[in-house]
Amino acid sequence: MGPVLPTLLLILAGLLVGGAWSLYRQDAPRGAIVVTGLLAVLATVGGVLWLLPGEG
């Protein structure tokens, strides 16, 4: 499958960061901003870790 999945995760992370920023600018509830930001961080970490060389 190659680098398709990590690329999709990093694209998702970018969308989530944009969403979190948009929520922040609209004075959305803090919980929604935090959850969206945490999902962005998880997607970024997942995408980056997937690209790191490992055993195999």
Short mmCIF file of N, CA, C and O in Angstrom, two decimals:
data_model
loop_
_atom_site.label_atom_id
_atom_site.label_comp_id
_atom_site.label_asym_id
_atom_site.label_seq_id
_atom_site.Cartn_x
_atom_site.Cartn_y
_atom_site.Cartn_z
N MET A 1 0.83 -1.19 0.00
CA MET A 1 0.00 0.00 0.00
C MET A 1 0.87 1.26 0.00
O MET A 1 0.42 2.32 -0.39
N GLY A 2 2.09 1.12 0.46
CA GLY A 2 3.03 2.23 0.38
C GLY A 2 2.67 3.39 1.29
O GLY A 2 2.06 3.22 2.34
N PRO A 3 3.02 4.58 0.85
CA PRO A 3 2.83 5.77 1.69
C PRO A 3 1.44 6.40 1.55
O PRO A 3 1.26 7.58 1.86
N VAL A 4 0.44 5.63 1.08
CA VAL A 4 -0.88 6.20 0.88
C VAL A 4 -1.55 6.52 2.21
O VAL A 4 -2.06 7.63 2.41
N LEU A 5 -1.57 5.57 3.13
CA LEU A 5 -2.25 5.78 4.40
C LEU A 5 -1.63 6.91 5.23
O LEU A 5 -2.36 7.76 5.74
N PRO A 6 -0.31 6.95 5.38
CA PRO A 6 0.25 8.08 6.14
C PRO A 6 -0.03 9.42 5.47
O PRO A 6 -0.25 10.42 6.15
N THR A 7 -0.04 9.43 4.15
CA THR A 7 -0.35 10.68 3.45
C THR A 7 -1.79 11.11 3.75
O THR A 7 -2.05 12.28 4.02
N LEU A 8 -2.71 10.16 3.74
CA LEU A 8 -4.10 10.48 4.06
C LEU A 8 -4.24 10.96 5.51
O LEU A 8 -5.02 11.87 5.79
N LEU A 9 -3.48 10.35 6.41
CA LEU A 9 -3.52 10.80 7.81
C LEU A 9 -3.01 12.23 7.95
O LEU A 9 -3.58 13.02 8.71
N LEU A 10 -1.96 12.56 7.22
CA LEU A 10 -1.42 13.92 7.30
C LEU A 10 -2.36 14.93 6.65
O LEU A 10 -2.49 16.06 7.13
N ILE A 11 -3.05 14.53 5.59
CA ILE A 11 -4.06 15.40 4.98
C ILE A 11 -5.20 15.62 5.96
O ILE A 11 -5.68 16.75 6.15
N LEU A 12 -5.64 14.54 6.61
CA LEU A 12 -6.69 14.64 7.62
C LEU A 12 -6.26 15.56 8.75
O LEU A 12 -7.05 16.39 9.24
N ALA A 13 -5.01 15.45 9.17
CA ALA A 13 -4.49 16.32 10.23
C ALA A 13 -4.57 17.78 9.83
O ALA A 13 -4.97 18.63 10.63
N GLY A 14 -4.23 18.07 8.58
CA GLY A 14 -4.31 19.44 8.10
C GLY A 14 -5.74 19.97 8.11
O GLY A 14 -6.00 21.11 8.50
N LEU A 15 -6.67 19.13 7.68
CA LEU A 15 -8.08 19.53 7.71
C LEU A 15 -8.56 19.78 9.14
O LEU A 15 -9.31 20.72 9.40
N LEU A 16 -8.12 18.93 10.05
CA LEU A 16 -8.53 19.08 11.45
C LEU A 16 -7.92 20.34 12.08
O LEU A 16 -8.58 21.02 12.88
N VAL A 17 -6.70 20.65 11.73
CA VAL A 17 -6.08 21.88 12.23
C VAL A 17 -6.86 23.10 11.72
O VAL A 17 -7.16 24.03 12.48
N GLY A 18 -7.21 23.05 10.44
CA GLY A 18 -8.01 24.13 9.89
C GLY A 18 -9.37 24.23 10.55
O GLY A 18 -9.88 25.33 10.82
N GLY A 19 -9.96 23.08 10.84
CA GLY A 19 -11.25 23.07 11.52
C GLY A 19 -11.15 23.62 12.93
O GLY A 19 -12.03 24.36 13.39
N ALA A 20 -10.08 23.25 13.64
CA ALA A 20 -9.90 23.75 15.00
C ALA A 20 -9.70 25.26 14.98
O ALA A 20 -10.25 25.98 15.82
N TRP A 21 -8.93 25.75 14.01
CA TRP A 21 -8.71 27.19 13.90
C TRP A 21 -10.02 27.91 13.59
O TRP A 21 -10.33 28.95 14.16
N SER A 22 -10.80 27.33 12.70
CA SER A 22 -12.09 27.92 12.35
C SER A 22 -13.02 27.95 13.57
O SER A 22 -13.71 28.96 13.81
N LEU A 23 -13.04 26.87 14.32
CA LEU A 23 -13.86 26.84 15.54
C LEU A 23 -13.41 27.91 16.53
O LEU A 23 -14.23 28.58 17.16
N TYR A 24 -12.10 28.06 16.67
CA TYR A 24 -11.55 29.07 17.57
C TYR A 24 -11.98 30.47 17.14
O TYR A 24 -12.38 31.29 17.97
N ARG A 25 -11.91 30.73 15.84
CA ARG A 25 -12.27 32.06 15.33
C ARG A 25 -13.76 32.36 15.50
O ARG A 25 -14.15 33.51 15.55
N GLN A 26 -14.58 31.30 15.55
CA GLN A 26 -16.03 31.47 15.69
C GLN A 26 -16.49 31.45 17.15
O GLN A 26 -17.68 31.42 17.42
N ASP A 27 -15.54 31.46 18.07
CA ASP A 27 -15.85 31.40 19.51
C ASP A 27 -16.70 30.18 19.85
O ASP A 27 -17.67 30.27 20.61
N ALA A 28 -16.33 29.04 19.30
CA ALA A 28 -17.03 27.78 19.58
C ALA A 28 -16.70 27.34 21.01
O ALA A 28 -15.75 27.85 21.63
N PRO A 29 -17.48 26.41 21.54
CA PRO A 29 -17.17 25.90 22.88
C PRO A 29 -15.75 25.32 22.93
O PRO A 29 -15.29 24.68 21.98
N ARG A 30 -15.08 25.57 24.04
CA ARG A 30 -13.69 25.15 24.19
C ARG A 30 -13.53 23.65 24.01
O ARG A 30 -12.54 23.18 23.45
N GLY A 31 -14.51 22.87 24.45
CA GLY A 31 -14.41 21.42 24.33
C GLY A 31 -14.32 20.97 22.88
O GLY A 31 -13.55 20.07 22.54
N ALA A 32 -15.09 21.60 22.00
CA ALA A 32 -15.05 21.25 20.58
C ALA A 32 -13.68 21.58 19.98
O ALA A 32 -13.15 20.81 19.17
N ILE A 33 -13.12 22.69 20.38
CA ILE A 33 -11.80 23.08 19.87
C ILE A 33 -10.74 22.10 20.35
O ILE A 33 -9.88 21.67 19.57
N VAL A 34 -10.80 21.75 21.62
CA VAL A 34 -9.81 20.84 22.20
C VAL A 34 -9.90 19.46 21.55
O VAL A 34 -8.88 18.86 21.18
N VAL A 35 -11.11 18.94 21.39
CA VAL A 35 -11.27 17.62 20.78
C VAL A 35 -10.76 17.63 19.34
O VAL A 35 -10.04 16.72 18.92
N THR A 36 -11.09 18.65 18.58
CA THR A 36 -10.62 18.74 17.20
C THR A 36 -9.10 18.86 17.15
O THR A 36 -8.45 18.23 16.32
N GLY A 37 -8.53 19.65 18.05
CA GLY A 37 -7.08 19.78 18.10
C GLY A 37 -6.39 18.48 18.47
O GLY A 37 -5.37 18.12 17.89
N LEU A 38 -6.97 17.76 19.43
CA LEU A 38 -6.38 16.47 19.83
C LEU A 38 -6.44 15.46 18.69
O LEU A 38 -5.50 14.69 18.47
N LEU A 39 -7.55 15.45 17.96
CA LEU A 39 -7.64 14.55 16.81
C LEU A 39 -6.61 14.91 15.75
O LEU A 39 -6.02 14.03 15.11
N ALA A 40 -6.36 16.21 15.58
CA ALA A 40 -5.34 16.64 14.63
C ALA A 40 -3.96 16.17 15.06
O ALA A 40 -3.16 15.69 14.25
N VAL A 41 -3.67 16.28 16.35
CA VAL A 41 -2.38 15.82 16.87
C VAL A 41 -2.23 14.31 16.68
O VAL A 41 -1.18 13.82 16.25
N LEU A 42 -3.29 13.56 16.99
CA LEU A 42 -3.23 12.11 16.83
C LEU A 42 -3.02 11.71 15.37
O LEU A 42 -2.24 10.80 15.07
N ALA A 43 -3.70 12.37 14.46
CA ALA A 43 -3.53 12.07 13.04
C ALA A 43 -2.12 12.40 12.58
O ALA A 43 -1.51 11.64 11.82
N THR A 44 -1.57 13.51 13.06
CA THR A 44 -0.20 13.89 12.69
C THR A 44 0.80 12.88 13.22
O THR A 44 1.68 12.40 12.48
N VAL A 45 0.67 12.53 14.49
CA VAL A 45 1.59 11.56 15.10
C VAL A 45 1.48 10.22 14.39
O VAL A 45 2.50 9.58 14.09
N GLY A 46 0.26 9.78 14.11
CA GLY A 46 0.07 8.52 13.41
C GLY A 46 0.72 8.51 12.03
O GLY A 46 1.37 7.56 11.64
N GLY A 47 0.51 9.60 11.29
CA GLY A 47 1.10 9.69 9.95
C GLY A 47 2.61 9.71 9.98
O GLY A 47 3.27 9.04 9.17
N VAL A 48 3.19 10.43 10.91
CA VAL A 48 4.63 10.53 11.00
C VAL A 48 5.23 9.21 11.46
O VAL A 48 6.23 8.71 10.89
N LEU A 49 4.63 8.59 12.48
CA LEU A 49 5.16 7.32 12.97
C LEU A 49 5.06 6.23 11.92
O LEU A 49 5.92 5.35 11.83
N TRP A 50 4.01 6.28 11.11
CA TRP A 50 3.84 5.28 10.05
C TRP A 50 4.97 5.39 9.02
O TRP A 50 5.39 4.39 8.43
N LEU A 51 5.46 6.60 8.80
CA LEU A 51 6.51 6.81 7.81
C LEU A 51 7.90 6.46 8.33
O LEU A 51 8.83 6.27 7.53
N LEU A 52 8.06 6.37 9.65
CA LEU A 52 9.38 6.06 10.20
C LEU A 52 9.75 4.61 9.87
O LEU A 52 8.89 3.72 9.88
N PRO A 53 11.03 4.38 9.57
CA PRO A 53 11.43 2.99 9.29
C PRO A 53 11.34 2.15 10.55
O PRO A 53 11.65 2.61 11.65
N GLY A 54 10.90 0.94 10.40
CA GLY A 54 10.77 0.06 11.55
C GLY A 54 11.25 -1.32 11.21
O GLY A 54 11.83 -1.58 10.15
N GLU A 55 11.01 -2.22 12.12
CA GLU A 55 11.41 -3.61 11.89
C GLU A 55 10.50 -4.22 10.83
O GLU A 55 9.33 -3.92 10.75
N GLY A 56 11.04 -5.11 10.07
CA GLY A 56 10.18 -5.73 9.11
C GLY A 56 10.90 -6.23 7.95
O GLY A 56 10.51 -6.70 7.00
#
